[in-house]
Amino acid sequence: MRLSMRIDVVSIFPQMFDAVRDFGMTRIALQNEKLRLELWDPRDFCQDKYRRVDDRPYGGGPGMVMMAPPLAGAIRSARSAGGGKVIYLSPKGPRLTQERVQILATEPALVLLAGRYEGVDQRLLEREVDEELSIGDYVLAGGELPAMVLIEALVRYLPGVLGNDDSVKTESFSAGLLDWPQYTRPEMFEDVEVPAPLLTGNHEEIRRWRLKQALGQTWLRRPDLLAQRELNDEERSLLESFRQQYEK
Ligand code: 9D3
């Protein structure tokens, strides 16, 4: 498998994306050519000499609206250069989910449109945008951080990026559950020991302890997730035992 992805981003703040270029898993993915990231600044596609990308809303009211022509120029150039499906990061979109991330990760290319101000001229959205996505119900100042959130979530699914074939595999073992608690050296920290099962070297015992902890943490903190997930016989009995120990 030689899966790679091209992501074109349309933003008036291209330098914000230095954050994903320069750090962590996204930096490694770019280095290894698993990810290609291209920025398109709408200001480079303006007609006027002042490079204006926003104007006042027709009908009046507060704030400014992003103009269609510079955005259309940027999006169409991204598309000609090999860009894919256009996703507009928007507070009005459906919430981004892990399921959506997994599906989008199979696309060979995406164009991400990050807006600023009060929003984008509706005619541009109707002409050029294939899908809208929000990252949650809170108000940000623009779509750049949401676009970077999506990029980081997608990169985890590109094979061979940073030992991630393994972490995506562990994910399916505990899909729909919270993580189990993690421990590393030293074995004793301020009178608190590492849980005994983790020190046995018995892989089956460790697997069962971790699954039990994942089920227990999910039951305690996110019962909504448990309600959405079928439990098999082993999982039901591990959770039952976690609850009995918790009540004591
Ligand atoms: C929801 C408030 N809007 C009505 C007055 C104005 C508005 C505020 C902030 C319109 C756009 C924005 C900028 N936000 C995004 O571009 C954005 C976003 C967000 O704010 N929260 C969660 N996900 C996203 S994706 C893009």
Short mmCIF file of C-alpha atoms and ligand atoms in Angstrom, two decimals:
data_model
loop_
_atom_site.label_atom_id
_atom_site.label_comp_id
_atom_site.label_asym_id
_atom_site.label_seq_id
_atom_site.Cartn_x
_atom_site.Cartn_y
_atom_site.Cartn_z
CA MET A 1 0.00 0.00 0.00
CA ARG A 2 1.42 3.38 -1.08
CA LEU A 3 -1.41 5.63 0.05
CA SER A 4 -0.71 9.35 0.01
CA MET A 5 -2.87 12.43 0.07
CA ARG A 6 -2.80 15.90 -1.46
CA ILE A 7 -4.42 18.70 0.56
CA ASP A 8 -4.90 22.16 -0.90
CA VAL A 9 -5.93 24.86 1.56
CA VAL A 10 -7.56 28.16 0.64
CA SER A 11 -6.92 30.73 3.39
CA ILE A 12 -6.06 34.42 3.80
CA PHE A 13 -3.68 33.34 6.61
CA PRO A 14 -1.43 30.76 4.91
CA GLN A 15 1.31 31.21 7.53
CA MET A 16 -0.92 29.72 10.20
CA PHE A 17 -0.33 26.37 8.45
CA ASP A 18 3.38 26.55 9.37
CA ALA A 19 2.11 24.90 12.56
CA VAL A 20 1.27 21.63 10.76
CA ARG A 21 4.21 21.97 8.34
CA ASP A 22 6.80 22.31 11.10
CA PHE A 23 5.68 19.98 13.89
CA GLY A 24 4.78 16.40 14.73
CA MET A 25 3.17 13.74 12.63
CA THR A 26 2.13 16.15 9.88
CA ARG A 27 5.75 17.30 9.44
CA ILE A 28 6.91 13.66 9.13
CA ALA A 29 4.13 12.90 6.62
CA LEU A 30 5.21 15.87 4.47
CA GLN A 31 8.88 14.79 4.68
CA ASN A 32 8.00 11.22 3.63
CA GLU A 33 5.77 12.46 0.82
CA LYS A 34 2.74 10.72 2.33
CA LEU A 35 1.16 14.18 2.48
CA ARG A 36 1.39 17.08 0.05
CA LEU A 37 0.14 20.45 1.39
CA GLU A 38 -0.40 23.48 -0.87
CA LEU A 39 -1.68 26.88 0.27
CA TRP A 40 -3.72 29.26 -1.89
CA ASP A 41 -4.16 32.85 -0.70
CA PRO A 42 -7.34 34.49 -2.09
CA ARG A 43 -5.50 37.83 -1.98
CA ASP A 44 -3.37 36.58 -4.88
CA PHE A 45 -6.56 36.26 -6.94
CA CYS A 46 -7.95 39.79 -6.40
CA GLN A 47 -8.85 42.14 -9.20
CA ASP A 48 -8.24 45.39 -7.29
CA LYS A 49 -4.89 46.87 -6.31
CA TYR A 50 -5.82 46.93 -2.58
CA ARG A 51 -6.12 43.11 -2.55
CA ARG A 52 -9.52 43.22 -0.84
CA VAL A 53 -11.12 39.89 -0.07
CA ASP A 54 -14.04 41.11 2.09
CA ASP A 55 -16.87 43.61 1.76
CA ARG A 56 -19.98 44.73 3.62
CA PRO A 57 -23.03 42.46 3.61
CA TYR A 58 -25.88 43.35 1.23
CA GLY A 59 -28.91 44.20 3.37
CA GLY A 60 -26.74 45.71 6.07
CA GLY A 61 -25.72 44.43 9.48
CA PRO A 62 -22.50 43.90 11.36
CA GLY A 63 -19.27 42.43 10.12
CA MET A 64 -17.85 41.65 6.71
CA VAL A 65 -18.40 38.88 4.15
CA MET A 66 -15.73 37.15 2.04
CA MET A 67 -16.14 38.03 -1.63
CA ALA A 68 -16.79 35.28 -4.17
CA PRO A 69 -14.32 36.21 -6.98
CA PRO A 70 -10.98 35.87 -5.09
CA LEU A 71 -12.17 32.63 -3.46
CA ALA A 72 -13.32 31.25 -6.82
CA GLY A 73 -9.92 32.09 -8.31
CA ALA A 74 -8.06 30.32 -5.50
CA ILE A 75 -10.32 27.23 -5.49
CA ARG A 76 -10.20 26.83 -9.28
CA SER A 77 -6.41 27.14 -9.31
CA ALA A 78 -6.19 24.49 -6.57
CA ARG A 79 -8.45 22.23 -8.62
CA SER A 80 -6.39 22.69 -11.82
CA ALA A 81 -3.25 21.84 -9.84
CA GLY A 82 -4.76 18.48 -8.82
CA GLY A 83 -7.01 19.34 -5.88
CA GLY A 84 -10.00 17.16 -4.95
CA LYS A 85 -13.39 17.47 -3.35
CA VAL A 86 -13.94 20.94 -1.79
CA ILE A 87 -14.70 21.02 1.94
CA TYR A 88 -15.78 24.28 3.58
CA LEU A 89 -15.01 24.44 7.30
CA SER A 90 -18.18 26.07 8.57
CA PRO A 91 -19.99 26.47 11.90
CA LYS A 92 -23.17 25.50 9.99
CA GLY A 93 -21.83 22.13 8.80
CA PRO A 94 -22.50 18.74 10.37
CA ARG A 95 -20.02 17.87 13.15
CA LEU A 96 -16.78 16.16 12.09
CA THR A 97 -16.70 12.58 13.41
CA GLN A 98 -14.03 9.86 13.43
CA GLU A 99 -16.19 7.94 10.95
CA ARG A 100 -16.13 10.91 8.55
CA VAL A 101 -12.34 11.25 9.03
CA GLN A 102 -11.85 7.58 8.08
CA ILE A 103 -13.94 7.97 4.92
CA LEU A 104 -12.26 11.25 3.89
CA ALA A 105 -8.84 9.65 4.44
CA THR A 106 -9.53 7.40 1.43
CA GLU A 107 -9.75 10.44 -0.90
CA PRO A 108 -6.62 11.03 -3.00
CA ALA A 109 -6.99 14.82 -2.68
CA LEU A 110 -9.04 17.44 -0.82
CA VAL A 111 -9.40 21.21 -1.02
CA LEU A 112 -10.11 22.82 2.36
CA LEU A 113 -11.71 26.27 2.39
CA ALA A 114 -11.12 28.24 5.59
CA GLY A 115 -13.29 31.32 5.98
CA ARG A 116 -12.86 34.45 8.10
CA TYR A 117 -15.20 37.34 9.05
CA GLU A 118 -18.96 36.58 9.25
CA GLY A 119 -18.85 34.07 6.43
CA VAL A 120 -18.58 33.56 2.67
CA ASP A 121 -20.82 34.82 -0.15
CA GLN A 122 -23.51 32.14 -0.57
CA ARG A 123 -23.08 32.02 -4.37
CA LEU A 124 -19.45 30.87 -3.97
CA LEU A 125 -20.57 28.11 -1.59
CA GLU A 126 -23.27 26.93 -4.01
CA ARG A 127 -20.88 26.94 -6.99
CA GLU A 128 -17.72 25.49 -5.51
CA VAL A 129 -18.29 23.63 -2.23
CA ASP A 130 -19.03 19.89 -2.07
CA GLU A 131 -19.31 19.45 1.69
CA GLU A 132 -19.38 21.54 4.89
CA LEU A 133 -17.94 20.45 8.24
CA SER A 134 -17.91 21.97 11.73
CA ILE A 135 -15.54 20.80 14.45
CA GLY A 136 -17.99 21.48 17.31
CA ASP A 137 -20.51 23.82 18.87
CA TYR A 138 -18.32 26.73 19.93
CA VAL A 139 -17.49 29.93 18.04
CA LEU A 140 -14.00 30.46 16.59
CA ALA A 141 -12.72 33.40 14.56
CA GLY A 142 -12.14 31.43 11.36
CA GLY A 143 -11.78 28.08 9.63
CA GLU A 144 -7.98 27.75 9.76
CA LEU A 145 -7.74 25.89 13.07
CA PRO A 146 -10.65 23.59 12.06
CA ALA A 147 -8.81 22.88 8.76
CA MET A 148 -5.67 21.96 10.72
CA VAL A 149 -7.74 19.78 13.06
CA LEU A 150 -9.02 17.89 10.01
CA ILE A 151 -5.51 17.61 8.48
CA GLU A 152 -4.08 16.15 11.70
CA ALA A 153 -6.97 13.69 12.03
CA LEU A 154 -6.54 12.57 8.39
CA VAL A 155 -2.77 12.11 8.56
CA ARG A 156 -3.14 9.43 11.26
CA TYR A 157 -4.76 7.21 8.60
CA LEU A 158 -1.96 7.52 6.03
CA PRO A 159 -0.05 4.22 6.26
CA GLY A 160 3.56 4.27 7.35
CA VAL A 161 3.59 7.83 8.70
CA LEU A 162 4.89 7.28 12.25
CA GLY A 163 4.28 3.69 13.36
CA ASN A 164 0.63 4.44 12.86
CA ASP A 165 -0.33 1.19 11.24
CA ASP A 166 -0.04 -0.11 14.84
CA SER A 167 -2.00 2.61 16.63
CA VAL A 168 -4.83 2.41 14.08
CA LYS A 169 -4.90 -1.38 14.74
CA THR A 170 -5.14 -0.93 18.55
CA GLU A 171 -7.94 1.52 17.84
CA SER A 172 -10.14 -1.15 16.28
CA PHE A 173 -9.59 -3.37 19.34
CA SER A 174 -11.06 -0.64 21.54
CA ALA A 175 -13.28 1.09 18.94
CA GLY A 176 -15.94 3.31 20.47
CA LEU A 177 -14.32 3.16 23.94
CA LEU A 178 -12.13 5.59 25.86
CA ASP A 179 -8.43 4.75 26.22
CA TRP A 180 -7.20 2.56 29.04
CA PRO A 181 -4.77 4.22 31.52
CA GLN A 182 -1.10 4.29 30.43
CA TYR A 183 1.99 3.77 32.58
CA THR A 184 5.74 3.96 31.97
CA ARG A 185 8.90 3.95 34.10
CA PRO A 186 9.52 4.26 36.97
CA GLU A 187 7.68 1.23 38.39
CA MET A 188 7.02 3.20 41.62
CA PHE A 189 6.18 6.96 41.58
CA GLU A 190 5.60 8.62 44.99
CA ASP A 191 4.30 5.39 46.57
CA VAL A 192 2.04 4.53 43.59
CA GLU A 193 2.85 1.28 41.78
CA VAL A 194 2.16 0.35 38.18
CA PRO A 195 -0.87 -2.01 38.12
CA ALA A 196 0.36 -5.58 38.55
CA PRO A 197 -1.12 -7.12 35.35
CA LEU A 198 1.05 -4.78 33.23
CA LEU A 199 4.23 -6.17 34.83
CA THR A 200 3.45 -9.87 34.26
CA GLY A 201 4.52 -10.05 30.61
CA ASN A 202 1.41 -12.17 30.07
CA HIS A 203 -0.07 -10.73 26.87
CA GLU A 204 -3.53 -12.26 27.40
CA GLU A 205 -3.75 -10.94 30.97
CA ILE A 206 -2.61 -7.47 29.79
CA ARG A 207 -5.15 -7.46 26.95
CA ARG A 208 -7.99 -8.34 29.34
CA TRP A 209 -6.88 -5.71 31.93
CA ARG A 210 -6.73 -2.98 29.27
CA LEU A 211 -10.09 -3.90 27.77
CA LYS A 212 -11.64 -3.92 31.26
CA GLN A 213 -10.17 -0.49 32.05
CA ALA A 214 -11.34 0.92 28.70
CA LEU A 215 -14.87 -0.39 29.35
CA GLY A 216 -14.81 0.90 32.93
CA GLN A 217 -13.55 4.39 32.02
CA THR A 218 -16.17 4.64 29.28
CA TRP A 219 -18.91 3.54 31.70
CA LEU A 220 -17.76 6.17 34.23
CA ARG A 221 -17.11 9.12 31.91
CA ARG A 222 -18.98 8.55 28.64
CA PRO A 223 -21.98 6.26 29.20
CA ASP A 224 -23.42 7.72 25.95
CA LEU A 225 -20.67 5.90 24.02
CA LEU A 226 -21.44 2.57 25.70
CA ALA A 227 -25.12 2.90 24.79
CA GLN A 228 -24.11 3.12 21.11
CA ARG A 229 -21.94 0.00 21.16
CA GLU A 230 -22.78 -3.73 21.35
CA LEU A 231 -20.80 -5.61 24.01
CA ASN A 232 -19.75 -9.22 23.44
CA ASP A 233 -19.77 -11.84 26.26
CA GLU A 234 -16.18 -11.13 27.32
CA GLU A 235 -16.75 -7.36 27.38
CA ARG A 236 -19.98 -7.68 29.40
CA SER A 237 -18.28 -9.82 32.03
CA LEU A 238 -15.19 -7.52 32.23
CA LEU A 239 -17.41 -4.45 32.69
CA GLU A 240 -19.52 -6.27 35.30
CA SER A 241 -16.35 -7.06 37.25
CA PHE A 242 -15.11 -3.43 36.92
CA ARG A 243 -18.45 -2.17 38.30
CA GLN A 244 -18.38 -4.60 41.23
CA GLN A 245 -14.86 -3.50 42.18
CA TYR A 246 -15.84 0.18 41.71
CA GLU A 247 -18.82 -0.10 44.09
CA LYS A 248 -16.54 -1.39 46.87
C1 9D3 B 1 -21.85 31.14 14.54
C2 9D3 B 1 -21.64 32.61 14.62
N1 9D3 B 1 -21.91 33.27 13.31
C3 9D3 B 1 -23.19 33.97 13.42
C4 9D3 B 1 -23.14 35.38 13.85
C5 9D3 B 1 -20.79 34.15 12.92
C6 9D3 B 1 -19.53 33.41 12.72
C7 9D3 B 1 -18.61 33.30 13.76
C8 9D3 B 1 -17.41 32.65 13.56
C9 9D3 B 1 -19.22 32.88 11.49
C10 9D3 B 1 -18.01 32.24 11.30
C11 9D3 B 1 -17.10 32.14 12.34
C12 9D3 B 1 -15.79 31.48 12.14
N2 9D3 B 1 -15.85 30.03 12.41
C13 9D3 B 1 -15.47 29.16 11.49
O1 9D3 B 1 -15.08 29.53 10.40
C14 9D3 B 1 -15.58 27.74 11.79
C15 9D3 B 1 -15.95 27.03 12.96
C16 9D3 B 1 -16.35 27.48 14.26
O2 9D3 B 1 -16.42 28.66 14.58
N3 9D3 B 1 -16.67 26.52 15.18
C17 9D3 B 1 -16.62 25.19 14.92
N4 9D3 B 1 -16.27 24.74 13.74
C18 9D3 B 1 -15.94 25.65 12.77
S1 9D3 B 1 -15.49 25.28 11.23
C19 9D3 B 1 -15.29 26.84 10.77
#
